[in-house]
Amino acid sequence: MVEKEIEKKLIEKAFEMKEKAYCPYSKYHVGAGLLTKSGKIVGGMNIENSSYGACVCAERCAVFKAVSEGDKEFTAIAICGGLEGTEPKGSETDYAFPCGICRQVLREFTKPKDFKVYVCSTKEKYSVFTLEELLPHSFGPEHVLA
Ligand code: THU
């Protein structure tokens, strides 16, 4: 259960981070706000590279920042994204869903049934899913750790 006030801050962080995206190639700006179990909000944005395979998504940027600072358990993430110079057009593409690799990376540090993913079109218009819904029947640490 994420409190309304925290939910708002998380979504605001995603939109704040979207402004910082480094995406000169795709021009698709993504921002993320990740809530740690300890109550911190960690931001991330996509960082592209002229060697395209070296690009990193906003969600993984946030996760890696948090893990590198000692947080390894997360309860929610808010994500927003859009092509430079465009406004939401009232379709599914207004919502920046996490890519498959990011879903798997989130899986590593979350309880899929409890972890909430806020996919935002605007600060007021968003949908909420659990990670379990976005990545059913997933593979995780408990499969390989004794
Ligand atoms: N991107 C993200 O940051 N998160 C996702 O989950 C999907 C895609 C970024 C990667 C790339 O910089 C741009 O969006 C276009 O694919």
PDB file of C-alpha atoms and ligand atoms in Angstrom:
ATOM      1  CA  MET A   1       0.000   0.000   0.000  1.00  0.00           C
ATOM      2  CA  VAL A   2       1.563   3.285  -1.134  1.00  0.00           C
ATOM      3  CA  GLU A   3       0.189   6.386   0.606  1.00  0.00           C
ATOM      4  CA  LYS A   4      -1.366   9.032  -1.652  1.00  0.00           C
ATOM      5  CA  GLU A   5       1.221  11.634  -0.661  1.00  0.00           C
ATOM      6  CA  ILE A   6       4.146   9.306  -1.422  1.00  0.00           C
ATOM      7  CA  GLU A   7       2.464   8.228  -4.666  1.00  0.00           C
ATOM      8  CA  LYS A   8       2.297  11.901  -5.718  1.00  0.00           C
ATOM      9  CA  LYS A   9       5.971  12.477  -4.860  1.00  0.00           C
ATOM     10  CA  LEU A  10       6.975   9.352  -6.788  1.00  0.00           C
ATOM     11  CA  ILE A  11       5.111  10.500  -9.889  1.00  0.00           C
ATOM     12  CA  GLU A  12       6.544  14.010  -9.569  1.00  0.00           C
ATOM     13  CA  LYS A  13      10.039  12.525  -9.385  1.00  0.00           C
ATOM     14  CA  ALA A  14       9.419  10.584 -12.612  1.00  0.00           C
ATOM     15  CA  PHE A  15       8.389  13.778 -14.439  1.00  0.00           C
ATOM     16  CA  GLU A  16      11.325  15.714 -12.950  1.00  0.00           C
ATOM     17  CA  MET A  17      13.755  13.027 -14.152  1.00  0.00           C
ATOM     18  CA  LYS A  18      12.214  12.917 -17.637  1.00  0.00           C
ATOM     19  CA  GLU A  19      13.516  16.478 -18.097  1.00  0.00           C
ATOM     20  CA  LYS A  20      17.044  15.158 -17.502  1.00  0.00           C
ATOM     21  CA  ALA A  21      16.893  12.297 -20.025  1.00  0.00           C
ATOM     22  CA  TYR A  22      19.903  12.062 -22.344  1.00  0.00           C
ATOM     23  CA  CYS A  23      18.328  10.747 -25.518  1.00  0.00           C
ATOM     24  CA  PRO A  24      19.697  12.547 -28.584  1.00  0.00           C
ATOM     25  CA  TYR A  25      19.184   9.436 -30.766  1.00  0.00           C
ATOM     26  CA  SER A  26      15.650   8.246 -30.017  1.00  0.00           C
ATOM     27  CA  LYS A  27      14.405  11.601 -28.696  1.00  0.00           C
ATOM     28  CA  TYR A  28      12.163   9.491 -26.473  1.00  0.00           C
ATOM     29  CA  HIS A  29      12.483  10.906 -22.946  1.00  0.00           C
ATOM     30  CA  VAL A  30      11.830   8.599 -19.992  1.00  0.00           C
ATOM     31  CA  GLY A  31      11.836   9.385 -16.270  1.00  0.00           C
ATOM     32  CA  ALA A  32      11.428   7.076 -13.293  1.00  0.00           C
ATOM     33  CA  GLY A  33      10.900   7.448  -9.555  1.00  0.00           C
ATOM     34  CA  LEU A  34      11.706   4.368  -7.505  1.00  0.00           C
ATOM     35  CA  LEU A  35      10.459   3.925  -3.930  1.00  0.00           C
ATOM     36  CA  THR A  36      12.754   1.970  -1.646  1.00  0.00           C
ATOM     37  CA  LYS A  37      11.457  -0.114   1.248  1.00  0.00           C
ATOM     38  CA  SER A  38      13.297   2.280   3.534  1.00  0.00           C
ATOM     39  CA  GLY A  39      11.154   5.158   2.183  1.00  0.00           C
ATOM     40  CA  LYS A  40      13.626   6.894  -0.148  1.00  0.00           C
ATOM     41  CA  ILE A  41      12.676   8.047  -3.623  1.00  0.00           C
ATOM     42  CA  VAL A  42      15.438   7.488  -6.179  1.00  0.00           C
ATOM     43  CA  GLY A  43      15.247   9.014  -9.646  1.00  0.00           C
ATOM     44  CA  GLY A  44      16.430   7.652 -12.968  1.00  0.00           C
ATOM     45  CA  MET A  45      16.269   8.624 -16.628  1.00  0.00           C
ATOM     46  CA  ASN A  46      17.312   7.028 -19.895  1.00  0.00           C
ATOM     47  CA  ILE A  47      20.920   7.631 -20.864  1.00  0.00           C
ATOM     48  CA  GLU A  48      21.683   6.833 -24.493  1.00  0.00           C
ATOM     49  CA  ASN A  49      24.998   6.264 -26.204  1.00  0.00           C
ATOM     50  CA  SER A  50      26.310   6.641 -29.755  1.00  0.00           C
ATOM     51  CA  SER A  51      27.086   2.926 -29.469  1.00  0.00           C
ATOM     52  CA  TYR A  52      23.389   2.100 -29.179  1.00  0.00           C
ATOM     53  CA  GLY A  53      23.809  -1.143 -27.238  1.00  0.00           C
ATOM     54  CA  ALA A  54      25.255   0.857 -24.357  1.00  0.00           C
ATOM     55  CA  CYS A  55      21.994   2.762 -23.738  1.00  0.00           C
ATOM     56  CA  VAL A  56      20.342   2.348 -20.344  1.00  0.00           C
ATOM     57  CA  CYS A  57      16.656   2.732 -19.558  1.00  0.00           C
ATOM     58  CA  ALA A  58      15.320   5.072 -16.871  1.00  0.00           C
ATOM     59  CA  GLU A  59      14.092   2.209 -14.668  1.00  0.00           C
ATOM     60  CA  ARG A  60      17.435   0.415 -14.604  1.00  0.00           C
ATOM     61  CA  CYS A  61      19.245   3.715 -14.029  1.00  0.00           C
ATOM     62  CA  ALA A  62      17.112   4.206 -10.882  1.00  0.00           C
ATOM     63  CA  VAL A  63      17.550   0.607  -9.695  1.00  0.00           C
ATOM     64  CA  PHE A  64      21.332   0.652 -10.175  1.00  0.00           C
ATOM     65  CA  LYS A  65      21.654   4.001  -8.423  1.00  0.00           C
ATOM     66  CA  ALA A  66      19.651   2.705  -5.459  1.00  0.00           C
ATOM     67  CA  VAL A  67      21.475  -0.632  -5.219  1.00  0.00           C
ATOM     68  CA  SER A  68      24.839   1.125  -5.441  1.00  0.00           C
ATOM     69  CA  GLU A  69      23.795   3.236  -2.450  1.00  0.00           C
ATOM     70  CA  GLY A  70      22.832   0.163  -0.409  1.00  0.00           C
ATOM     71  CA  ASP A  71      19.085  -0.170  -1.043  1.00  0.00           C
ATOM     72  CA  LYS A  72      18.082  -3.567  -2.385  1.00  0.00           C
ATOM     73  CA  GLU A  73      14.346  -3.724  -1.661  1.00  0.00           C
ATOM     74  CA  PHE A  74      11.770  -1.679  -3.537  1.00  0.00           C
ATOM     75  CA  THR A  75       8.043  -1.217  -3.216  1.00  0.00           C
ATOM     76  CA  ALA A  76       6.975   0.900  -6.223  1.00  0.00           C
ATOM     77  CA  ILE A  77       8.131   2.682  -9.355  1.00  0.00           C
ATOM     78  CA  ALA A  78       6.549   5.492 -11.378  1.00  0.00           C
ATOM     79  CA  ILE A  79       7.452   5.830 -15.044  1.00  0.00           C
ATOM     80  CA  CYS A  80       6.639   8.457 -17.647  1.00  0.00           C
ATOM     81  CA  GLY A  81       7.876   8.907 -21.176  1.00  0.00           C
ATOM     82  CA  GLY A  82       7.224  10.602 -24.455  1.00  0.00           C
ATOM     83  CA  LEU A  83       8.722  11.671 -27.751  1.00  0.00           C
ATOM     84  CA  GLU A  84      10.296  15.116 -27.707  1.00  0.00           C
ATOM     85  CA  GLY A  85       7.889  17.860 -28.706  1.00  0.00           C
ATOM     86  CA  THR A  86       4.750  15.723 -28.439  1.00  0.00           C
ATOM     87  CA  GLU A  87       1.813  15.726 -26.038  1.00  0.00           C
ATOM     88  CA  PRO A  88      -0.217  12.716 -24.850  1.00  0.00           C
ATOM     89  CA  LYS A  89      -2.684  11.822 -27.589  1.00  0.00           C
ATOM     90  CA  GLY A  90      -5.156   9.711 -25.653  1.00  0.00           C
ATOM     91  CA  SER A  91      -3.822   6.313 -26.679  1.00  0.00           C
ATOM     92  CA  GLU A  92      -1.897   3.416 -25.113  1.00  0.00           C
ATOM     93  CA  THR A  93       1.401   4.912 -26.323  1.00  0.00           C
ATOM     94  CA  ASP A  94       0.950   7.812 -23.866  1.00  0.00           C
ATOM     95  CA  TYR A  95       1.972   5.328 -21.171  1.00  0.00           C
ATOM     96  CA  ALA A  96       5.627   4.337 -20.936  1.00  0.00           C
ATOM     97  CA  PHE A  97       5.477   0.690 -19.914  1.00  0.00           C
ATOM     98  CA  PRO A  98       8.748  -0.796 -18.677  1.00  0.00           C
ATOM     99  CA  CYS A  99      10.620  -2.860 -21.259  1.00  0.00           C
ATOM    100  CA  GLY A 100      11.179  -6.583 -20.720  1.00  0.00           C
ATOM    101  CA  ILE A 101      14.743  -6.228 -19.468  1.00  0.00           C
ATOM    102  CA  CYS A 102      13.696  -3.608 -16.893  1.00  0.00           C
ATOM    103  CA  ARG A 103      10.826  -5.812 -15.704  1.00  0.00           C
ATOM    104  CA  GLN A 104      13.329  -8.603 -15.076  1.00  0.00           C
ATOM    105  CA  VAL A 105      15.765  -6.269 -13.285  1.00  0.00           C
ATOM    106  CA  LEU A 106      12.935  -5.009 -11.052  1.00  0.00           C
ATOM    107  CA  ARG A 107      11.999  -8.639 -10.360  1.00  0.00           C
ATOM    108  CA  GLU A 108      15.386  -9.200  -8.748  1.00  0.00           C
ATOM    109  CA  PHE A 109      14.699  -6.712  -5.950  1.00  0.00           C
ATOM    110  CA  THR A 110      10.944  -6.877  -5.430  1.00  0.00           C
ATOM    111  CA  LYS A 111       8.034  -9.059  -4.438  1.00  0.00           C
ATOM    112  CA  PRO A 112       6.150  -9.211  -7.779  1.00  0.00           C
ATOM    113  CA  LYS A 113       2.718  -9.568  -6.145  1.00  0.00           C
ATOM    114  CA  ASP A 114       3.247  -6.461  -4.004  1.00  0.00           C
ATOM    115  CA  PHE A 115       5.454  -4.247  -6.164  1.00  0.00           C
ATOM    116  CA  LYS A 116       3.446  -1.444  -7.826  1.00  0.00           C
ATOM    117  CA  VAL A 117       4.240  -0.015 -11.249  1.00  0.00           C
ATOM    118  CA  TYR A 118       2.692   3.396 -11.999  1.00  0.00           C
ATOM    119  CA  VAL A 119       2.685   4.040 -15.723  1.00  0.00           C
ATOM    120  CA  CYS A 120       1.925   7.706 -16.207  1.00  0.00           C
ATOM    121  CA  SER A 121       0.572   9.699 -19.095  1.00  0.00           C
ATOM    122  CA  THR A 122       0.378  12.912 -17.050  1.00  0.00           C
ATOM    123  CA  LYS A 123       0.839  13.595 -13.320  1.00  0.00           C
ATOM    124  CA  GLU A 124      -2.911  13.119 -12.894  1.00  0.00           C
ATOM    125  CA  LYS A 125      -3.522  10.348 -15.414  1.00  0.00           C
ATOM    126  CA  TYR A 126      -1.872   7.024 -14.707  1.00  0.00           C
ATOM    127  CA  SER A 127      -2.514   3.295 -14.411  1.00  0.00           C
ATOM    128  CA  VAL A 128      -1.209   1.009 -11.685  1.00  0.00           C
ATOM    129  CA  PHE A 129      -0.125  -2.598 -12.156  1.00  0.00           C
ATOM    130  CA  THR A 130       1.686  -5.094 -10.004  1.00  0.00           C
ATOM    131  CA  LEU A 131       4.944  -6.470 -11.356  1.00  0.00           C
ATOM    132  CA  GLU A 132       3.275  -9.889 -11.263  1.00  0.00           C
ATOM    133  CA  GLU A 133       0.747  -8.608 -13.820  1.00  0.00           C
ATOM    134  CA  LEU A 134       3.478  -7.261 -16.087  1.00  0.00           C
ATOM    135  CA  LEU A 135       5.826 -10.229 -15.682  1.00  0.00           C
ATOM    136  CA  PRO A 136       3.785 -13.346 -14.859  1.00  0.00           C
ATOM    137  CA  HIS A 137       5.388 -16.699 -14.006  1.00  0.00           C
ATOM    138  CA  SER A 138       8.726 -14.975 -13.562  1.00  0.00           C
ATOM    139  CA  PHE A 139      12.174 -16.306 -12.799  1.00  0.00           C
ATOM    140  CA  GLY A 140      13.854 -14.869  -9.717  1.00  0.00           C
ATOM    141  CA  PRO A 141      16.603 -15.174  -7.121  1.00  0.00           C
ATOM    142  CA  GLU A 142      14.792 -17.924  -5.182  1.00  0.00           C
ATOM    143  CA  HIS A 143      15.207 -20.239  -8.183  1.00  0.00           C
ATOM    144  CA  VAL A 144      18.967 -20.136  -8.006  1.00  0.00           C
ATOM    145  CA  LEU A 145      19.788 -19.343  -4.400  1.00  0.00           C
ATOM    146  CA  ALA A 146      19.946 -22.244  -1.974  1.00  0.00           C
TER     147      ALA A 146
HETATM  148  N1  THU B   1      13.401   3.320 -22.537  1.00  0.00           N
HETATM  149  C1  THU B   1      13.390   3.445 -21.178  1.00  0.00           C
HETATM  150  O1  THU B   1      14.070   4.296 -20.598  1.00  0.00           O
HETATM  151  N2  THU B   1      12.604   2.592 -20.477  1.00  0.00           N
HETATM  152  C2  THU B   1      11.846   1.604 -21.025  1.00  0.00           C
HETATM  153  O2  THU B   1      11.306   0.781 -20.301  1.00  0.00           O
HETATM  154  C3  THU B   1      11.660   1.562 -22.475  1.00  0.00           C
HETATM  155  C4  THU B   1      12.624   2.355 -23.271  1.00  0.00           C
HETATM  156  C5  THU B   1      14.294   4.213 -23.300  1.00  0.00           C
HETATM  157  C6  THU B   1      15.433   3.503 -23.982  1.00  0.00           C
HETATM  158  C7  THU B   1      15.754   4.454 -25.109  1.00  0.00           C
HETATM  159  O3  THU B   1      16.635   5.444 -24.610  1.00  0.00           O
HETATM  160  C8  THU B   1      14.424   5.105 -25.434  1.00  0.00           C
HETATM  161  O4  THU B   1      13.568   4.850 -24.331  1.00  0.00           O
HETATM  162  C9  THU B   1      13.772   4.574 -26.693  1.00  0.00           C
HETATM  163  O5  THU B   1      13.688   3.197 -26.683  1.00  0.00           O
END
